[in-house]
Short mmCIF file of C-alpha atoms and ligand atoms in Angstrom, two decimals:
data_model
loop_
_atom_site.label_atom_id
_atom_site.label_comp_id
_atom_site.label_asym_id
_atom_site.label_seq_id
_atom_site.Cartn_x
_atom_site.Cartn_y
_atom_site.Cartn_z
CA MET A 196 155.20 115.11 70.92
CA VAL A 197 156.40 110.90 71.62
CA PRO A 198 155.13 109.30 73.70
CA ILE A 199 156.72 106.89 76.68
CA GLY A 200 155.45 103.25 76.05
CA THR A 201 154.37 100.57 78.00
CA THR A 202 154.50 96.64 78.26
CA LYS A 203 153.91 93.77 80.36
CA ARG A 204 157.87 94.37 80.72
CA LEU A 205 159.35 96.90 79.12
CA ILE A 206 159.50 100.57 79.05
CA LEU A 207 160.04 102.50 75.09
CA CYS A 208 161.73 105.71 75.43
CA PRO A 209 161.86 107.63 72.62
CA LEU A 210 165.99 107.94 71.66
CA GLU A 211 168.23 110.77 73.36
CA LEU A 212 171.70 112.01 72.09
CA ALA A 213 172.50 110.17 75.46
CA ASP A 214 172.27 106.54 74.38
CA ALA A 215 174.30 107.12 71.60
CA GLU A 216 177.29 105.58 74.22
CA ARG A 217 175.21 102.74 75.59
CA ILE A 218 174.18 101.88 71.62
CA GLN A 219 177.96 101.75 71.07
CA GLU A 220 178.61 99.14 73.73
CA LEU A 221 175.27 96.89 72.88
CA PHE A 222 175.50 97.04 69.16
CA PRO A 223 178.26 96.44 67.22
CA VAL A 224 178.59 92.72 67.83
CA TRP A 225 177.91 90.20 64.30
CA LYS A 226 175.18 88.96 66.38
CA VAL A 227 173.54 92.04 65.83
CA VAL A 228 173.92 93.23 62.93
CA GLN A 229 174.84 89.98 60.24
CA TYR A 230 171.06 90.52 59.03
CA LEU A 231 170.85 94.42 58.92
CA ALA A 232 170.68 95.97 54.84
CA LYS A 233 174.17 96.60 54.15
CA GLY A 234 174.51 100.46 53.90
CA ALA A 235 172.50 101.04 56.79
CA VAL A 236 175.03 99.98 58.92
CA PRO A 237 179.20 100.76 58.60
CA TRP A 238 180.83 97.66 59.39
CA PRO A 239 183.52 97.44 60.43
CA TYR A 240 181.74 100.12 63.01
CA PRO A 241 183.38 103.23 63.88
CA PRO A 242 183.89 104.09 67.55
CA ASP A 243 181.65 106.82 66.62
CA GLY A 244 178.85 104.86 65.17
CA ALA A 245 175.97 105.21 67.04
CA LEU A 246 177.18 109.14 67.86
CA THR A 247 176.66 109.47 64.01
CA TYR A 248 174.19 107.90 63.97
CA CYS A 249 171.88 109.28 66.28
CA ARG A 250 173.52 112.48 65.95
CA ASP A 251 173.16 113.27 62.30
CA ILE A 252 170.43 110.58 60.91
CA ALA A 253 167.93 109.17 63.74
CA LEU A 254 166.80 112.26 65.90
CA PRO A 255 166.91 114.58 62.60
CA ALA A 256 164.75 112.02 61.32
CA ALA A 257 162.69 111.67 64.27
CA GLU A 258 162.70 116.35 64.46
CA ARG A 259 161.79 115.86 60.65
CA GLY A 260 158.31 113.29 61.45
CA GLU A 261 160.26 111.42 59.59
CA ALA A 262 161.27 108.71 62.22
CA TRP A 263 160.27 107.39 65.95
CA HIS A 264 163.23 105.99 67.58
CA PHE A 265 162.24 104.11 70.90
CA THR A 266 165.11 102.82 73.27
CA LEU A 267 164.02 99.91 75.12
CA ARG A 268 164.62 98.84 79.30
CA LEU A 269 163.22 96.58 81.61
CA ARG A 270 161.05 97.45 83.97
CA THR A 271 163.65 96.33 86.02
CA ASN A 272 166.32 98.96 85.63
CA PRO A 273 164.63 101.40 83.37
CA ALA A 274 168.25 103.21 83.08
CA GLN A 275 169.95 100.61 81.23
CA LEU A 276 168.55 100.62 77.50
CA ILE A 277 169.03 96.74 76.17
CA GLY A 278 167.60 97.19 72.19
CA LEU A 279 166.21 99.84 69.88
CA ILE A 280 162.76 99.44 67.81
CA THR A 281 162.82 102.31 65.39
CA LEU A 282 159.69 103.28 63.05
CA GLU A 283 160.05 105.06 59.52
CA LEU A 284 158.16 106.49 56.62
CA GLY A 285 158.70 104.59 53.33
CA ASP A 286 157.45 102.14 50.71
CA GLU A 287 159.62 99.35 52.18
CA HIS A 288 160.62 99.33 55.66
CA ASN A 289 158.34 100.55 58.11
CA ARG A 290 159.78 98.95 61.58
CA GLY A 291 163.04 97.83 62.21
CA PHE A 292 164.65 96.79 65.90
CA TRP A 293 167.63 95.11 67.98
CA LEU A 294 168.24 94.04 70.72
CA GLY A 295 171.43 92.96 73.33
CA VAL A 296 171.81 89.62 73.29
CA PRO A 297 171.64 89.31 76.85
CA TRP A 298 168.25 89.44 76.63
CA ARG A 299 167.54 87.40 73.63
CA GLY A 300 164.99 84.32 73.17
CA GLN A 301 163.03 86.38 76.26
CA GLY A 302 160.21 87.36 73.81
CA LEU A 303 161.20 90.94 74.70
CA MET A 304 161.23 91.83 71.20
CA SER A 305 157.68 90.19 70.46
CA GLU A 306 156.16 92.51 73.67
CA ALA A 307 158.13 95.66 72.21
CA CYS A 308 156.74 95.03 68.20
CA ASP A 309 153.38 94.64 69.50
CA TRP A 310 153.09 98.15 70.91
CA ALA A 311 154.82 98.99 68.35
CA THR A 312 152.87 98.36 65.07
CA ASP A 313 149.86 99.25 67.30
CA TYR A 314 151.11 102.52 68.16
CA TRP A 315 152.00 102.50 63.86
CA PHE A 316 148.49 101.81 63.29
CA GLU A 317 146.45 103.35 65.91
CA THR A 318 148.49 106.44 67.10
CA LEU A 319 150.25 107.22 63.85
CA ARG A 320 147.21 105.79 61.83
CA PHE A 321 149.35 104.74 58.96
CA PRO A 322 147.00 102.14 56.52
CA ILE A 323 149.81 99.48 56.08
CA LEU A 324 153.44 98.61 57.66
CA ARG A 325 156.32 97.17 55.67
CA THR A 326 159.25 95.45 56.69
CA SER A 327 162.25 93.53 54.74
CA LYS A 328 164.61 90.62 56.12
CA ALA A 329 166.57 87.78 55.31
CA ILE A 330 165.16 84.56 54.85
CA ALA A 331 168.09 83.58 56.87
CA ASN A 332 166.70 85.54 60.05
CA THR A 333 164.44 83.03 62.06
CA ALA A 334 164.25 85.40 65.12
CA SER A 335 163.04 88.73 63.14
CA ARG A 336 160.65 86.75 60.78
CA ARG A 337 158.60 84.80 63.25
CA ILE A 338 157.34 87.98 64.58
CA SER A 339 156.43 88.97 62.34
CA LEU A 340 154.28 85.55 61.30
CA LYS A 341 153.68 85.46 64.84
CA GLN A 342 151.87 89.24 63.92
CA GLY A 343 149.45 88.50 61.21
CA MET A 344 151.68 89.33 58.75
CA ARG A 345 151.81 87.98 54.64
CA VAL A 346 155.24 87.88 52.88
CA VAL A 347 153.86 89.38 49.47
CA ALA A 348 157.72 89.51 47.51
CA ASN A 349 160.85 87.58 47.91
CA VAL A 350 163.97 89.65 47.05
CA GLU A 351 167.44 88.79 47.32
CA ARG A 352 169.68 91.79 49.84
CA GLY A 353 172.52 93.24 50.73
CA TYR A 354 173.06 91.83 53.98
CA VAL A 355 176.00 93.13 56.16
CA CYS A 356 177.31 89.79 56.33
CA GLY A 357 176.53 89.14 51.89
CA ARG A 358 174.16 88.96 50.25
CA LEU A 359 170.97 86.78 50.70
CA PRO A 360 167.95 86.01 49.80
CA GLY A 361 164.92 88.58 51.68
CA GLU A 362 161.72 88.94 51.90
CA GLN A 363 159.03 91.67 52.00
CA TRP A 364 156.55 91.29 54.46
CA GLU A 365 153.54 93.97 55.33
CA ILE A 366 150.29 93.56 56.74
CA THR A 367 147.09 96.27 57.16
CA ALA A 368 145.55 98.46 59.90
CA GLU A 369 142.13 96.46 58.77
CA GLU A 370 144.36 93.07 59.59
CA TRP A 371 146.15 94.60 62.64
CA ARG A 372 143.05 95.41 64.24
CA ALA A 373 141.44 91.95 63.05
CA TRP A 374 144.55 90.25 64.58
CA LYS A 375 144.04 91.86 68.18
CA ALA A 376 141.09 90.23 68.06
CA PHE A 377 142.04 87.75 68.04
CA HIS A 378 145.03 87.58 70.11
CA PRO A 379 143.64 89.40 73.38
CA VAL A 380 146.16 87.88 75.39
CA ARG A 381 149.17 89.53 73.96
CA GLU A 382 149.95 92.96 75.41
CA TYR A 383 149.51 96.36 74.43
CA ALA A 384 148.71 98.53 77.49
CA ARG A 385 150.39 102.18 76.43
C1 COA B 1384 165.46 89.71 65.93
C2 COA B 1384 165.95 89.71 67.54
C3 COA B 1384 165.70 91.30 67.95
C4 COA B 1384 164.67 89.13 68.21
O1 COA B 1384 165.21 89.44 69.94
P1 COA B 1384 163.76 88.21 70.61
O2 COA B 1384 163.53 89.19 71.72
O3 COA B 1384 165.12 87.41 71.23
O4 COA B 1384 162.77 87.72 70.27
P2 COA B 1384 162.07 86.70 70.80
O5 COA B 1384 162.60 86.26 71.79
O6 COA B 1384 160.78 88.26 71.11
O7 COA B 1384 161.75 85.79 69.78
C5 COA B 1384 160.79 85.99 68.97
C6 COA B 1384 160.59 84.99 67.73
O8 COA B 1384 162.13 84.08 67.92
C7 COA B 1384 162.27 83.21 68.09
N1 COA B 1384 163.95 82.93 68.59
C8 COA B 1384 165.00 83.98 68.83
N2 COA B 1384 166.01 83.57 69.17
C9 COA B 1384 166.08 82.91 67.95
C10 COA B 1384 167.32 82.55 67.93
N3 COA B 1384 168.51 82.97 67.69
N4 COA B 1384 166.90 80.92 66.16
C11 COA B 1384 165.62 80.82 65.82
N5 COA B 1384 164.50 81.73 66.74
C12 COA B 1384 164.91 82.40 67.70
C13 COA B 1384 161.39 83.00 69.54
O9 COA B 1384 161.45 81.21 70.14
C14 COA B 1384 160.42 83.62 69.17
O10 COA B 1384 159.35 82.86 68.26
P3 COA B 1384 158.16 82.35 69.15
O11 COA B 1384 157.53 83.40 69.68
O12 COA B 1384 157.72 81.13 68.30
O13 COA B 1384 159.42 80.48 69.74
C15 COA B 1384 167.21 89.77 67.93
O14 COA B 1384 167.21 88.50 67.19
C16 COA B 1384 168.01 90.52 67.58
O15 COA B 1384 167.99 91.54 67.69
N6 COA B 1384 168.53 89.91 66.60
C17 COA B 1384 169.47 91.32 65.42
C18 COA B 1384 169.13 92.16 65.01
C19 COA B 1384 167.69 92.06 63.82
O16 COA B 1384 168.65 90.70 63.04
N7 COA B 1384 167.00 92.74 63.23
C20 COA B 1384 166.05 92.41 62.29
C21 COA B 1384 166.54 92.41 61.70
S1 COA B 1384 164.53 92.82 60.07
#
């Protein structure tokens, strides 16, 4: 049973098939996809890209207990999906996210990531969280850096925009708990 999460400004709801229509409106723009992994995102994005993703990939993985997808909504407008954050099993990449362009730069994904990372460690009880990202993806790097994650490897990878230098980041459950203890002002409300 996947819960609904809350932070100071956001509600995080388990992904549903009905969300595909709104994802199709917000997701297929260059500013969202350019640094996402090539292969994971078809580009150009087909008209049924979000439906195919939700119906055939994301929701089946959630049902198998291999992924946890949360749509992001502002508390002030809970009916409107503005982004997505995904937690998933895997050796190299356990957390992915995107936010619709109009809502960027307000600290919203930092807030969502605090909640999702806490869920990964404290509810799902995994011992380590790993992510990979392009070095050029400054906003995403800042989120990992601010959360106390460490770079453990440099790896060139294919992104939607082409091959780029990338980094592998990680944080252990112990490091996350230590980080939380020193960052009491951050929001973990459930
Ligand atoms: C990554 C993303 C989710 C960030 O969302 P956001 O809500 O704008 O992020 P925040 O406002 O929480 O900002 C996070 C940090 O990045 C910085 N930042 C945000 N946008 C930035 C930009 N365009 N350029 C440089 N830094 C940026 C912020 O200043 C903040 O750092 P700070 O706290 O040190 O000031 C959003 O840019 C996005 O959807 N990108 C496309 C999808 C993607 O690349 N996902 C990650 C794949 S690894």
